[in-house]
mmCIF file with all atom_site columns, C-alpha atoms in Angstrom:
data_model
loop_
_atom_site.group_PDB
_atom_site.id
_atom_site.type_symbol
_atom_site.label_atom_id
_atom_site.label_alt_id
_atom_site.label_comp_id
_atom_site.label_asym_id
_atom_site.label_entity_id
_atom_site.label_seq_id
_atom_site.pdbx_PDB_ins_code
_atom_site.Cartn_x
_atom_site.Cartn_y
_atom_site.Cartn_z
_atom_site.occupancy
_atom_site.B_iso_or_equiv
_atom_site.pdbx_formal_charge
_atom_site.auth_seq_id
_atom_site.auth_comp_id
_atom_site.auth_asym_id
_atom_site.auth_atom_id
_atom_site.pdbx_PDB_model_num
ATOM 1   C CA . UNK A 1 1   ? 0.000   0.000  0.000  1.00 41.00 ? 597 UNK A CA 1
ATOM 2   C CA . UNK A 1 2   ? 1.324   3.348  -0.936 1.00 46.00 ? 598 UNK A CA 1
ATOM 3   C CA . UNK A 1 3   ? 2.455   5.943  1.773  1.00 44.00 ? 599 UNK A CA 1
ATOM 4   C CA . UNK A 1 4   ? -0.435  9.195  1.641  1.00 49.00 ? 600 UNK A CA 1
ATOM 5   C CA . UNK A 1 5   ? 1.475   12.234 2.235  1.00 51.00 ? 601 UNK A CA 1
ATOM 6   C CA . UNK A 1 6   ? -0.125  15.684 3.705  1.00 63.00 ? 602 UNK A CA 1
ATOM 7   C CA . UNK A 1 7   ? -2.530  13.806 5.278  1.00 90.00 ? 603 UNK A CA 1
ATOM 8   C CA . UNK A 1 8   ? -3.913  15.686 8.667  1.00 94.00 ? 604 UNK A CA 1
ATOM 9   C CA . UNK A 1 9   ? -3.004  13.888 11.793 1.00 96.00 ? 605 UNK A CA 1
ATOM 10  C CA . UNK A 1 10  ? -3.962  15.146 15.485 1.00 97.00 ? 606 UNK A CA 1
ATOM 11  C CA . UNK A 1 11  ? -2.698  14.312 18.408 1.00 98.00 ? 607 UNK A CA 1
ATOM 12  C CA . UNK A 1 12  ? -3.267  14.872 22.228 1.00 97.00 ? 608 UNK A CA 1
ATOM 13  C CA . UNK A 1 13  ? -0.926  16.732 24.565 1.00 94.00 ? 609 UNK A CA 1
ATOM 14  C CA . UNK A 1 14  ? -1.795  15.342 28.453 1.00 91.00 ? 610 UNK A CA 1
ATOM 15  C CA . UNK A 1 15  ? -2.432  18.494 29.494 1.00 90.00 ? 611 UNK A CA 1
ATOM 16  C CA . UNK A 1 16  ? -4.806  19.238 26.985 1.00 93.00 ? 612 UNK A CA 1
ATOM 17  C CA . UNK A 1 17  ? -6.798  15.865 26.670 1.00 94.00 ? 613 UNK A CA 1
ATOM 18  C CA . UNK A 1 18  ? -10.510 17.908 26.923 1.00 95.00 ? 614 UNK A CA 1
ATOM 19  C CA . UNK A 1 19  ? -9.942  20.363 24.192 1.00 95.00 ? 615 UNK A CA 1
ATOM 20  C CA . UNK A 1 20  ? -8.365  18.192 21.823 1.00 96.00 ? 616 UNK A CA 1
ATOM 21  C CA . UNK A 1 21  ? -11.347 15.721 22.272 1.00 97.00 ? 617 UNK A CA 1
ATOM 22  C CA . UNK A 1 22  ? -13.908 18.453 20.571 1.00 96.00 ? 618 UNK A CA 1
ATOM 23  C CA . UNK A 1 23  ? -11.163 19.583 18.230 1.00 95.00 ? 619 UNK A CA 1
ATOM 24  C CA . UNK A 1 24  ? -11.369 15.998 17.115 1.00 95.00 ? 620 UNK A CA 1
ATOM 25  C CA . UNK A 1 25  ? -15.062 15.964 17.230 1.00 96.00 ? 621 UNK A CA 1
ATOM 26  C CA . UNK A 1 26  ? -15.422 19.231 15.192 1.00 94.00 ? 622 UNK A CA 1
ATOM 27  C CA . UNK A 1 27  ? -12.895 18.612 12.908 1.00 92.00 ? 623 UNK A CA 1
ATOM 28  C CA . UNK A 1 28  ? -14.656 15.051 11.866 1.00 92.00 ? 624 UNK A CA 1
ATOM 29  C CA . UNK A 1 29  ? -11.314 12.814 12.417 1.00 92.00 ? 625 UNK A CA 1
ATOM 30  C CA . UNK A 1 30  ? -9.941  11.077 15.551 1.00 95.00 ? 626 UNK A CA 1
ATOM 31  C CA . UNK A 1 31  ? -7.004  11.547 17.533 1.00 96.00 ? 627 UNK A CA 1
ATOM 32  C CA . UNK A 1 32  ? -4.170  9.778  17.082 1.00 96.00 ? 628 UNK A CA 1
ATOM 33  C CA . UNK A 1 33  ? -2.624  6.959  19.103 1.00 95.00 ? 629 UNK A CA 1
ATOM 34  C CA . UNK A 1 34  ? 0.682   7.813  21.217 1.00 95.00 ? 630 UNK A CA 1
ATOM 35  C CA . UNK A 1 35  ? 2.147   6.568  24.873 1.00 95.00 ? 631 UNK A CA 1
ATOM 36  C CA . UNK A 1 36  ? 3.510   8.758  27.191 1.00 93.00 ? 632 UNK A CA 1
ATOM 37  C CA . UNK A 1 37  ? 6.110   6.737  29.440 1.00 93.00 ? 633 UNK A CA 1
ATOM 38  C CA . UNK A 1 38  ? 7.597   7.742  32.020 1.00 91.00 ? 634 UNK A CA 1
ATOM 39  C CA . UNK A 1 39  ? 10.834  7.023  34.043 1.00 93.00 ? 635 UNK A CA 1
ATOM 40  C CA . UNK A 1 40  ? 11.733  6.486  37.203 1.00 93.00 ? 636 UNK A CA 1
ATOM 41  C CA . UNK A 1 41  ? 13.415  9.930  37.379 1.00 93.00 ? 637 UNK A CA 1
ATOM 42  C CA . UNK A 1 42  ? 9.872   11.190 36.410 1.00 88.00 ? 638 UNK A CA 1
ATOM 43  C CA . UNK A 1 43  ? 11.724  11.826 33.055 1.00 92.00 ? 639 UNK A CA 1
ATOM 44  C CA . UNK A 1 44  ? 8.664   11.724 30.521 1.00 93.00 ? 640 UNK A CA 1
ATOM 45  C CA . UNK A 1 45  ? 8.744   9.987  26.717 1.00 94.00 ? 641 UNK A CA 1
ATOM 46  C CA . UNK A 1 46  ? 6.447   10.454 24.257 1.00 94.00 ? 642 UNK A CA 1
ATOM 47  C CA . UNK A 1 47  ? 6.384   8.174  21.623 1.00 95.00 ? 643 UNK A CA 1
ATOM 48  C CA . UNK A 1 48  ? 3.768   8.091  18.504 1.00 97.00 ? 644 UNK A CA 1
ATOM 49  C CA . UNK A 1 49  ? 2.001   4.476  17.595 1.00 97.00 ? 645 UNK A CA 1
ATOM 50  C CA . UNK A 1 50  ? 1.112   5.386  14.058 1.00 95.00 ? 646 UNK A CA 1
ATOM 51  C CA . UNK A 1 51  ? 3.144   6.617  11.417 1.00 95.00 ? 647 UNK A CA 1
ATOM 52  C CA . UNK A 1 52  ? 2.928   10.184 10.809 1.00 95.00 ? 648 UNK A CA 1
ATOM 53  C CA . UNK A 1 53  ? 5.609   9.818  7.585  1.00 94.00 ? 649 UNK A CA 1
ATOM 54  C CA . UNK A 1 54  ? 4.779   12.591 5.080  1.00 93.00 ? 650 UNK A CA 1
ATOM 55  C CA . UNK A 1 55  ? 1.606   13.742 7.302  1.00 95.00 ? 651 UNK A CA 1
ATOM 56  C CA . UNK A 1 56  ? 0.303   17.608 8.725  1.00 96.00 ? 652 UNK A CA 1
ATOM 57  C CA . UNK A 1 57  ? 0.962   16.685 12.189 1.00 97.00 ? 653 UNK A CA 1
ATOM 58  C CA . UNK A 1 58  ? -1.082  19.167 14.901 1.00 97.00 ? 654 UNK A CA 1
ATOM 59  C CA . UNK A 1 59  ? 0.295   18.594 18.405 1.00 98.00 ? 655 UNK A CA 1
ATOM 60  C CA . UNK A 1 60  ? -2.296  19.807 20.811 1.00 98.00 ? 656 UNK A CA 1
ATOM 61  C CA . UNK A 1 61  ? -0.278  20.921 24.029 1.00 96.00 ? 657 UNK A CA 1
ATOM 62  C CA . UNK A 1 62  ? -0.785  24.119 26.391 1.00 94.00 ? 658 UNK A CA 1
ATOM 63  C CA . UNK A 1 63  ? 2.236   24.802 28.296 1.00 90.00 ? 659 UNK A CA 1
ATOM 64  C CA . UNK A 1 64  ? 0.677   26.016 31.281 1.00 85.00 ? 660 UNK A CA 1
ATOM 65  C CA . UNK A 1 65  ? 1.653   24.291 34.858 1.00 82.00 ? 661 UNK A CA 1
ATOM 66  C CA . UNK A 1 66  ? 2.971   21.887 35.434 1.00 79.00 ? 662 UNK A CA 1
ATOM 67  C CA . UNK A 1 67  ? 6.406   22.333 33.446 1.00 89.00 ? 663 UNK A CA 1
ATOM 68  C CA . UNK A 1 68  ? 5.941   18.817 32.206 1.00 92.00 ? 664 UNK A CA 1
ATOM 69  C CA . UNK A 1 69  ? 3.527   19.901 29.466 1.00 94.00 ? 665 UNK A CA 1
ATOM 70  C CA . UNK A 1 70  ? 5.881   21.881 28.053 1.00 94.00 ? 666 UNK A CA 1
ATOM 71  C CA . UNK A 1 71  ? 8.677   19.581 27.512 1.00 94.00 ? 667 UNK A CA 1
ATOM 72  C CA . UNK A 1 72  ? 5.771   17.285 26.782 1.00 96.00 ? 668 UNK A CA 1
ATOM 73  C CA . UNK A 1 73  ? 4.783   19.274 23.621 1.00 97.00 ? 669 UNK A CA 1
ATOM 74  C CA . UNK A 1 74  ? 8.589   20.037 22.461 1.00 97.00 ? 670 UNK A CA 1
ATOM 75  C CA . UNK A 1 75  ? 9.221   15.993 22.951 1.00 97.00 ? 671 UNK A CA 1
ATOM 76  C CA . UNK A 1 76  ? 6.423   15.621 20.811 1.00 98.00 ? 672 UNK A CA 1
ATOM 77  C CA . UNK A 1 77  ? 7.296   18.116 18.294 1.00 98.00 ? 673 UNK A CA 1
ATOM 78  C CA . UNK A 1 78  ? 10.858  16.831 18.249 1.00 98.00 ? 674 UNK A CA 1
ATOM 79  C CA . UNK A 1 79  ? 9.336   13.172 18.052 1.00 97.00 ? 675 UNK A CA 1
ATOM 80  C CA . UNK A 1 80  ? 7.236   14.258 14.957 1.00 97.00 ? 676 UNK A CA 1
ATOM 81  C CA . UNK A 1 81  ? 10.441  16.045 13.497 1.00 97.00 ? 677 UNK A CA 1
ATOM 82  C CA . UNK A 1 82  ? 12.540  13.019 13.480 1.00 97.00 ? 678 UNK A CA 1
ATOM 83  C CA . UNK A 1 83  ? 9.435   10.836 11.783 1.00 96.00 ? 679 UNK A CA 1
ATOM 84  C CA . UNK A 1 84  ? 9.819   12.606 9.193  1.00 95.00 ? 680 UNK A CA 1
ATOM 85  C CA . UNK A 1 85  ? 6.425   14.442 9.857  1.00 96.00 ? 681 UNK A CA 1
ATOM 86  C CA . UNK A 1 86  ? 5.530   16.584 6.422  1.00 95.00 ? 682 UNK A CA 1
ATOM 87  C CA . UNK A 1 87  ? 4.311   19.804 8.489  1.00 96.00 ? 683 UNK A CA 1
ATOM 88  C CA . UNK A 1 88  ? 4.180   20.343 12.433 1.00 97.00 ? 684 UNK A CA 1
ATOM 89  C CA . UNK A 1 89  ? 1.776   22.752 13.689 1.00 97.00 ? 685 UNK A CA 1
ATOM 90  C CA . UNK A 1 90  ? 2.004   23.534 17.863 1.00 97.00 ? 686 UNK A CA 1
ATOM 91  C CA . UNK A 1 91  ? -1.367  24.210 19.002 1.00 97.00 ? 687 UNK A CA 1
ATOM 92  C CA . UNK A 1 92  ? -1.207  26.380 22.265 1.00 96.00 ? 688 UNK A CA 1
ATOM 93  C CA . UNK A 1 93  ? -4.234  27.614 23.624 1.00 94.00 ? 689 UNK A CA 1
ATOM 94  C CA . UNK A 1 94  ? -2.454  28.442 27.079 1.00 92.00 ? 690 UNK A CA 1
ATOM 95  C CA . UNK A 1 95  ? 0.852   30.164 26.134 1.00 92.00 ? 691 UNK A CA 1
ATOM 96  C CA . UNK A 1 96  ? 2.456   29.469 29.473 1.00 88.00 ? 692 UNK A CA 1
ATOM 97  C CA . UNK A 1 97  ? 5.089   32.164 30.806 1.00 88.00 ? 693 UNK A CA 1
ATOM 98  C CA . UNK A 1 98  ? 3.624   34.798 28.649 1.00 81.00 ? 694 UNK A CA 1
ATOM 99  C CA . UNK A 1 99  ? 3.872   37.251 31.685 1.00 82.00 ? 695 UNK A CA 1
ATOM 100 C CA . UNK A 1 100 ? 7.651   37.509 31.165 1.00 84.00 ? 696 UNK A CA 1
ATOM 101 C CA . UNK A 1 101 ? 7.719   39.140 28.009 1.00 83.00 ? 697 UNK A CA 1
ATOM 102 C CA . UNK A 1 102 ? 10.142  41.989 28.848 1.00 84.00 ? 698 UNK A CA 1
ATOM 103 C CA . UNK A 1 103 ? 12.485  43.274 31.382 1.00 84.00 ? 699 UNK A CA 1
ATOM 104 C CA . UNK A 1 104 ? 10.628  44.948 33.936 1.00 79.00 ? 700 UNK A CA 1
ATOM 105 C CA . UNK A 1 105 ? 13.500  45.531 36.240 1.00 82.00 ? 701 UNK A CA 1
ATOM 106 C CA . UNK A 1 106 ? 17.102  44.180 36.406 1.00 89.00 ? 702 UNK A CA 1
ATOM 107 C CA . UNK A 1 107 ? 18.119  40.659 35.899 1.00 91.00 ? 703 UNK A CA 1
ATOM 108 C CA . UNK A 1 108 ? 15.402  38.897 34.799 1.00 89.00 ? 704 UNK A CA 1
ATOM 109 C CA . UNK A 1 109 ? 14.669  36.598 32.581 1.00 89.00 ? 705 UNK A CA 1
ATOM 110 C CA . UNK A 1 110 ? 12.272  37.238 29.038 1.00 89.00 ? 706 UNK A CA 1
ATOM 111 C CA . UNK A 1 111 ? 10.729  33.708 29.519 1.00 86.00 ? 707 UNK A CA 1
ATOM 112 C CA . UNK A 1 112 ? 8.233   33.916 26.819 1.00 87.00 ? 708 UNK A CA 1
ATOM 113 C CA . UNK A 1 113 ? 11.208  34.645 24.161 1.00 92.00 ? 709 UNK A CA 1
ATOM 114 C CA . UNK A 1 114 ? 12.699  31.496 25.485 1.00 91.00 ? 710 UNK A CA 1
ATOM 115 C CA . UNK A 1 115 ? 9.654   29.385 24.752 1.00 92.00 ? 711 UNK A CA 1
ATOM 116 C CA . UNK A 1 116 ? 9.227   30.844 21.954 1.00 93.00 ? 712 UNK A CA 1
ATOM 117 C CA . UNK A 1 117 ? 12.915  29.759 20.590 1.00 94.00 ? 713 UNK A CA 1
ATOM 118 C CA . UNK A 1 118 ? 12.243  26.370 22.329 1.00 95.00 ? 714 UNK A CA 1
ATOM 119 C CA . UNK A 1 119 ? 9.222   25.350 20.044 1.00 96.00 ? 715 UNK A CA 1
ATOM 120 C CA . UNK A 1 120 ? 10.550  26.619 17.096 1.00 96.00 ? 716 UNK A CA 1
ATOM 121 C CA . UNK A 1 121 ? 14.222  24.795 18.035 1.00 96.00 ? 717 UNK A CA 1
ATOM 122 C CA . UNK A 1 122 ? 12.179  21.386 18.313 1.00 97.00 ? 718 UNK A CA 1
ATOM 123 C CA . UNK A 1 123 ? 11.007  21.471 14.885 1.00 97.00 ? 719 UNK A CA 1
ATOM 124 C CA . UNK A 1 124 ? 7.467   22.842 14.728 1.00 97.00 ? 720 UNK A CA 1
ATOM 125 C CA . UNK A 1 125 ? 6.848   25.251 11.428 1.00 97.00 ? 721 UNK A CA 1
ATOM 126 C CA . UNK A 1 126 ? 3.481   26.980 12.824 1.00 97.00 ? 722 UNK A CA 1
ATOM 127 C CA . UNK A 1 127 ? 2.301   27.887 16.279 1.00 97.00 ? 723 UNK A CA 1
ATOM 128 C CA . UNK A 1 128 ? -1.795  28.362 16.679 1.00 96.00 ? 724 UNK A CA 1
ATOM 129 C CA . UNK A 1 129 ? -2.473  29.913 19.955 1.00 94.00 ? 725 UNK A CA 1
ATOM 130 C CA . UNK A 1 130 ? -5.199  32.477 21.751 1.00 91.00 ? 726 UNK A CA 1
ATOM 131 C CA . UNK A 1 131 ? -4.879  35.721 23.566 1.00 87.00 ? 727 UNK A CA 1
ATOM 132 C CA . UNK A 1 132 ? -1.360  36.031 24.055 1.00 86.00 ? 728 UNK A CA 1
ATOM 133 C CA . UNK A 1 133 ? -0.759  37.995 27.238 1.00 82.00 ? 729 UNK A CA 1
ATOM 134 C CA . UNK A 1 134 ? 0.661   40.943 25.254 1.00 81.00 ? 730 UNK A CA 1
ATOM 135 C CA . UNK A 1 135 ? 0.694   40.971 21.095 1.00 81.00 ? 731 UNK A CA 1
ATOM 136 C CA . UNK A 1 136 ? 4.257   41.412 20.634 1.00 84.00 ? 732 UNK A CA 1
ATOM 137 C CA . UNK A 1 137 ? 5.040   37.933 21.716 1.00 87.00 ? 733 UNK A CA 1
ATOM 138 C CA . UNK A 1 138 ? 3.907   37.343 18.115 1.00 88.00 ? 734 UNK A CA 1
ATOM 139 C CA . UNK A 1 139 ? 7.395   38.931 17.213 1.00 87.00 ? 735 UNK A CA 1
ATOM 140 C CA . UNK A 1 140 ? 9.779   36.545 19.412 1.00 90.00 ? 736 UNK A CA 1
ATOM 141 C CA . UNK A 1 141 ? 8.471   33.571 16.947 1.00 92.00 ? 737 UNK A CA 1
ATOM 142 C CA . UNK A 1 142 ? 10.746  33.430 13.827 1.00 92.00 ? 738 UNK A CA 1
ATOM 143 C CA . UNK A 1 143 ? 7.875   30.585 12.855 1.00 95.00 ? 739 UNK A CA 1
ATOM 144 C CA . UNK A 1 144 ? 4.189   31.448 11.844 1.00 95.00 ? 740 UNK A CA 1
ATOM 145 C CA . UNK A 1 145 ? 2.174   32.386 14.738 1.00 95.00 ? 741 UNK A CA 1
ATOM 146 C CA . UNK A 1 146 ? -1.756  32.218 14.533 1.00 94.00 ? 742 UNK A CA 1
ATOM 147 C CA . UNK A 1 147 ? -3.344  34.639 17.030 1.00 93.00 ? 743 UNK A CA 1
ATOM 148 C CA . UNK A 1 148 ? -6.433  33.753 17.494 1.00 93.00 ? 744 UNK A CA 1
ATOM 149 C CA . UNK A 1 149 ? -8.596  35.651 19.862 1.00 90.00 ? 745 UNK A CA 1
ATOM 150 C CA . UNK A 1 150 ? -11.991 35.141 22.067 1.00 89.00 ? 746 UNK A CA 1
ATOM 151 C CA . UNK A 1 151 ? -13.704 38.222 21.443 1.00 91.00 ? 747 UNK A CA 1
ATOM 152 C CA . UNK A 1 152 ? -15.914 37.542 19.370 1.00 92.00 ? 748 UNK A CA 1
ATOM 153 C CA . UNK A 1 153 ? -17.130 34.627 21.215 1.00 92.00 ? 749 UNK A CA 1
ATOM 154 C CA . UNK A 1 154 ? -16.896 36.479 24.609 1.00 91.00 ? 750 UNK A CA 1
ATOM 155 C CA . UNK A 1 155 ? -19.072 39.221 22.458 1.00 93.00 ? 751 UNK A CA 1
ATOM 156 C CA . UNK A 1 156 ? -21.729 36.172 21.268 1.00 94.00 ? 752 UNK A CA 1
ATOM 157 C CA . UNK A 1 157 ? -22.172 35.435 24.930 1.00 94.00 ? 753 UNK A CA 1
ATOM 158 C CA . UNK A 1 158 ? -22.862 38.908 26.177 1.00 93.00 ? 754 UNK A CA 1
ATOM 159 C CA . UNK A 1 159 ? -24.860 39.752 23.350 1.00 92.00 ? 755 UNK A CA 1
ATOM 160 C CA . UNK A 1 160 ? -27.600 37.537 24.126 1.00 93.00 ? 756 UNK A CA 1
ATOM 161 C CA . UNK A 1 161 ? -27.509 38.383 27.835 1.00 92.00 ? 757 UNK A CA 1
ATOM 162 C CA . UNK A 1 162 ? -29.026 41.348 26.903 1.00 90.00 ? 758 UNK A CA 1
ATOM 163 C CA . UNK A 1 163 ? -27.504 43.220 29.816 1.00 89.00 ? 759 UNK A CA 1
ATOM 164 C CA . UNK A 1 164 ? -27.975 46.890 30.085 1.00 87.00 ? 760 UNK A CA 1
ATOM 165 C CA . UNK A 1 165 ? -25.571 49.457 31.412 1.00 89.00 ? 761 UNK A CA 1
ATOM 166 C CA . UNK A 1 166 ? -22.526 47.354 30.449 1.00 93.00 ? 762 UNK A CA 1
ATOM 167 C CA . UNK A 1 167 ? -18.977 48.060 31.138 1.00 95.00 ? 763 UNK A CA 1
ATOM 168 C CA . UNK A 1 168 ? -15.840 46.451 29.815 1.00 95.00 ? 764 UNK A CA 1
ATOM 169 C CA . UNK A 1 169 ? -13.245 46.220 32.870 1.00 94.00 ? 765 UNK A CA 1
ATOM 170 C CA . UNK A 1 170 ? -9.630  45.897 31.851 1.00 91.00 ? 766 UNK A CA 1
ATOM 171 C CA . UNK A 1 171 ? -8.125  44.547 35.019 1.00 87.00 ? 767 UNK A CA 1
ATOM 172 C CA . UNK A 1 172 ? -5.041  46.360 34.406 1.00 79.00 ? 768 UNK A CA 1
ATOM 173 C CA . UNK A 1 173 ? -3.273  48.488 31.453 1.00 77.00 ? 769 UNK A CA 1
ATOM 174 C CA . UNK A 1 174 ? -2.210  45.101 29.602 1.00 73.00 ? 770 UNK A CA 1
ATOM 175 C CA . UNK A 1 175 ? -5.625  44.223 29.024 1.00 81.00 ? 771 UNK A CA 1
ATOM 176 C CA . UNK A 1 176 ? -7.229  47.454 27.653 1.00 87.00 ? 772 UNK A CA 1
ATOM 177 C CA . UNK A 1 177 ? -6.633  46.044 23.787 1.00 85.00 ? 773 UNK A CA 1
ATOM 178 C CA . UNK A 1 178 ? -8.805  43.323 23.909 1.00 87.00 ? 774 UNK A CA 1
ATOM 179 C CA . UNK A 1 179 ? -11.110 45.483 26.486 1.00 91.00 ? 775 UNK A CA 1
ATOM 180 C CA . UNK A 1 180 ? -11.414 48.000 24.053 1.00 93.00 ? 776 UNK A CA 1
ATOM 181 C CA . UNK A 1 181 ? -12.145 45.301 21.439 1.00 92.00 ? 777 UNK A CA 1
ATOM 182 C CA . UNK A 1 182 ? -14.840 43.870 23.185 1.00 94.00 ? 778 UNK A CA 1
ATOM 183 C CA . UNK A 1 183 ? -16.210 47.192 24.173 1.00 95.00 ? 779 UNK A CA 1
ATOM 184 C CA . UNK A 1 184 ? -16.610 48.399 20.139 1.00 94.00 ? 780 UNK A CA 1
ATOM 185 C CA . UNK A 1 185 ? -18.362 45.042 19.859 1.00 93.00 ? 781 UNK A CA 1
ATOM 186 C CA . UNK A 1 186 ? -20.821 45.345 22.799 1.00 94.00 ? 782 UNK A CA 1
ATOM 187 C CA . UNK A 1 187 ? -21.283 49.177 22.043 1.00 93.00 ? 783 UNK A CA 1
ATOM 188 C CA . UNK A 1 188 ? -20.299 49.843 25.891 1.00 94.00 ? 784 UNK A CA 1
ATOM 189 C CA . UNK A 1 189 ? -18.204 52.157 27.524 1.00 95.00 ? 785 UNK A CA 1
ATOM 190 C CA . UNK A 1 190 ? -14.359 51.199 29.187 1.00 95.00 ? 786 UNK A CA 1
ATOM 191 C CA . UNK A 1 191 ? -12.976 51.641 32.116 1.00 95.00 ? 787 UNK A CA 1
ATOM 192 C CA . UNK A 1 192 ? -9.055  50.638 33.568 1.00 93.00 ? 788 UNK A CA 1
ATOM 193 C CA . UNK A 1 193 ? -8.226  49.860 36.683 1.00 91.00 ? 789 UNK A CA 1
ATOM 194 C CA . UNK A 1 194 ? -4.505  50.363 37.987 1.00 88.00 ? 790 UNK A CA 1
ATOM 195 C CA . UNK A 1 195 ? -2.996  47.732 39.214 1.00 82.00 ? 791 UNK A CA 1
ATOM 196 C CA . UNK A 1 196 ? 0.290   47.648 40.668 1.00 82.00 ? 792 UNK A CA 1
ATOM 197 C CA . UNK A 1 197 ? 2.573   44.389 41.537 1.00 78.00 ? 793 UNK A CA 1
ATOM 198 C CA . UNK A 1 198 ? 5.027   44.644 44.739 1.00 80.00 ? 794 UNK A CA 1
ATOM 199 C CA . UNK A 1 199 ? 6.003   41.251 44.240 1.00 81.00 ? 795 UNK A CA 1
ATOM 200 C CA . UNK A 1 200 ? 4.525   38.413 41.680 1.00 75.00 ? 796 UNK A CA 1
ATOM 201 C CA . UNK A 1 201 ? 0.820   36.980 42.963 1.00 78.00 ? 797 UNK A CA 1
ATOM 202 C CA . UNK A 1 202 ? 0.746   40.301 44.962 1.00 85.00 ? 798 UNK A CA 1
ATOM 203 C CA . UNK A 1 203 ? -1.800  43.141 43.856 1.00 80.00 ? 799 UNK A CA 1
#
């Protein structure tokens, strides 16, 4: 039987089992097979039970806590990479460490830059992810970022609420974009509120 290339195979993260079951369901094909084994070291190994030679691979893996999704989803990219996957897409709808996207005082680390240069180092061609914590992470990907965002479904929601004298809250100044957005939308007025950090989980 002859290999079919570009064929569109999804797979599972751990952390993400829920979602990618009615990404599966929407998108009218099932998940694919894989094993996650683990160590004694709690070292983790992902490892694919169906070819994915020549296929669209889309790895379906937020990297929120616990760290182990993460180096779940680039094992799985790399995994994909090395089996001669076609095209590997890294679906993130929780970009974990998104909050350090600059230098906001001395000796820091810009953790979402490092993720970013993580996923794309493991192989993956095309990121697909959902309101990023600020829109210039799209710039630390030298891959092709999707930015999807939930307005218009937060919008849908409101809508048919039918609420009067609505106001869009941004909880602080990094949300006021996608406030804003969902303020034009609703036809409602904005307001900010200014928050300060003295130390992180501190408001």
């Amino acid at each position: 039987m002859p290999l079919q290339f570009n064929t569109v195979k999804l797979f599972a993260g751990s952390g993400t089992q829920e979602l990618a079951d009615k990404i599966s369901a929407s998108y009218g094909k099932p998940l694919g097979e894989k094993t996650l084994s683990k160590f004694s070291d709690g070292e983790i190994q992902p490892f694919y039970n169906e070819s994915v030679r020549g296929s669209d691979v889309f790895i379906i893996q937020s990297t929120n806590q616990p760290t182990d999704n993460l180096f779940e989803l680039l094992l799985m990219i790399d995994a994909a990479k090395r089996a001669s996957a076609h095209y590997i897409t890294a679906v993130v709808p929780y970009f974990g460490f998104a909050r350090q996207d600059r230098k906001d005082k001395p000796r820091v680390a810009i953790g979402a830059k490092m993720i970013a240069n993580l996923i794309t180092a493991a192989g993956a061609h095309r990121i697909m992810t959902m309101d990023l914590h600020a829109a210039q992470i799209q710039g630390f990907f030298d891959i092709l970022i999707d930015h999807l965002m939930g307005v218009p479904i937060l919008a849908d929601y409101f809508e048919a609420k039918n609420l009067s004298d609505l106001v869009i809250v941004s909880p602080d100044h990094g949300g006021v974009t996608r406030a804003r957005k969902l303020a034009d939308r609703l036809k409602a007025p904005i307001a900010i509120i200014d928050k300060r950090r003295p130390r992180p989980n501190v408001v």
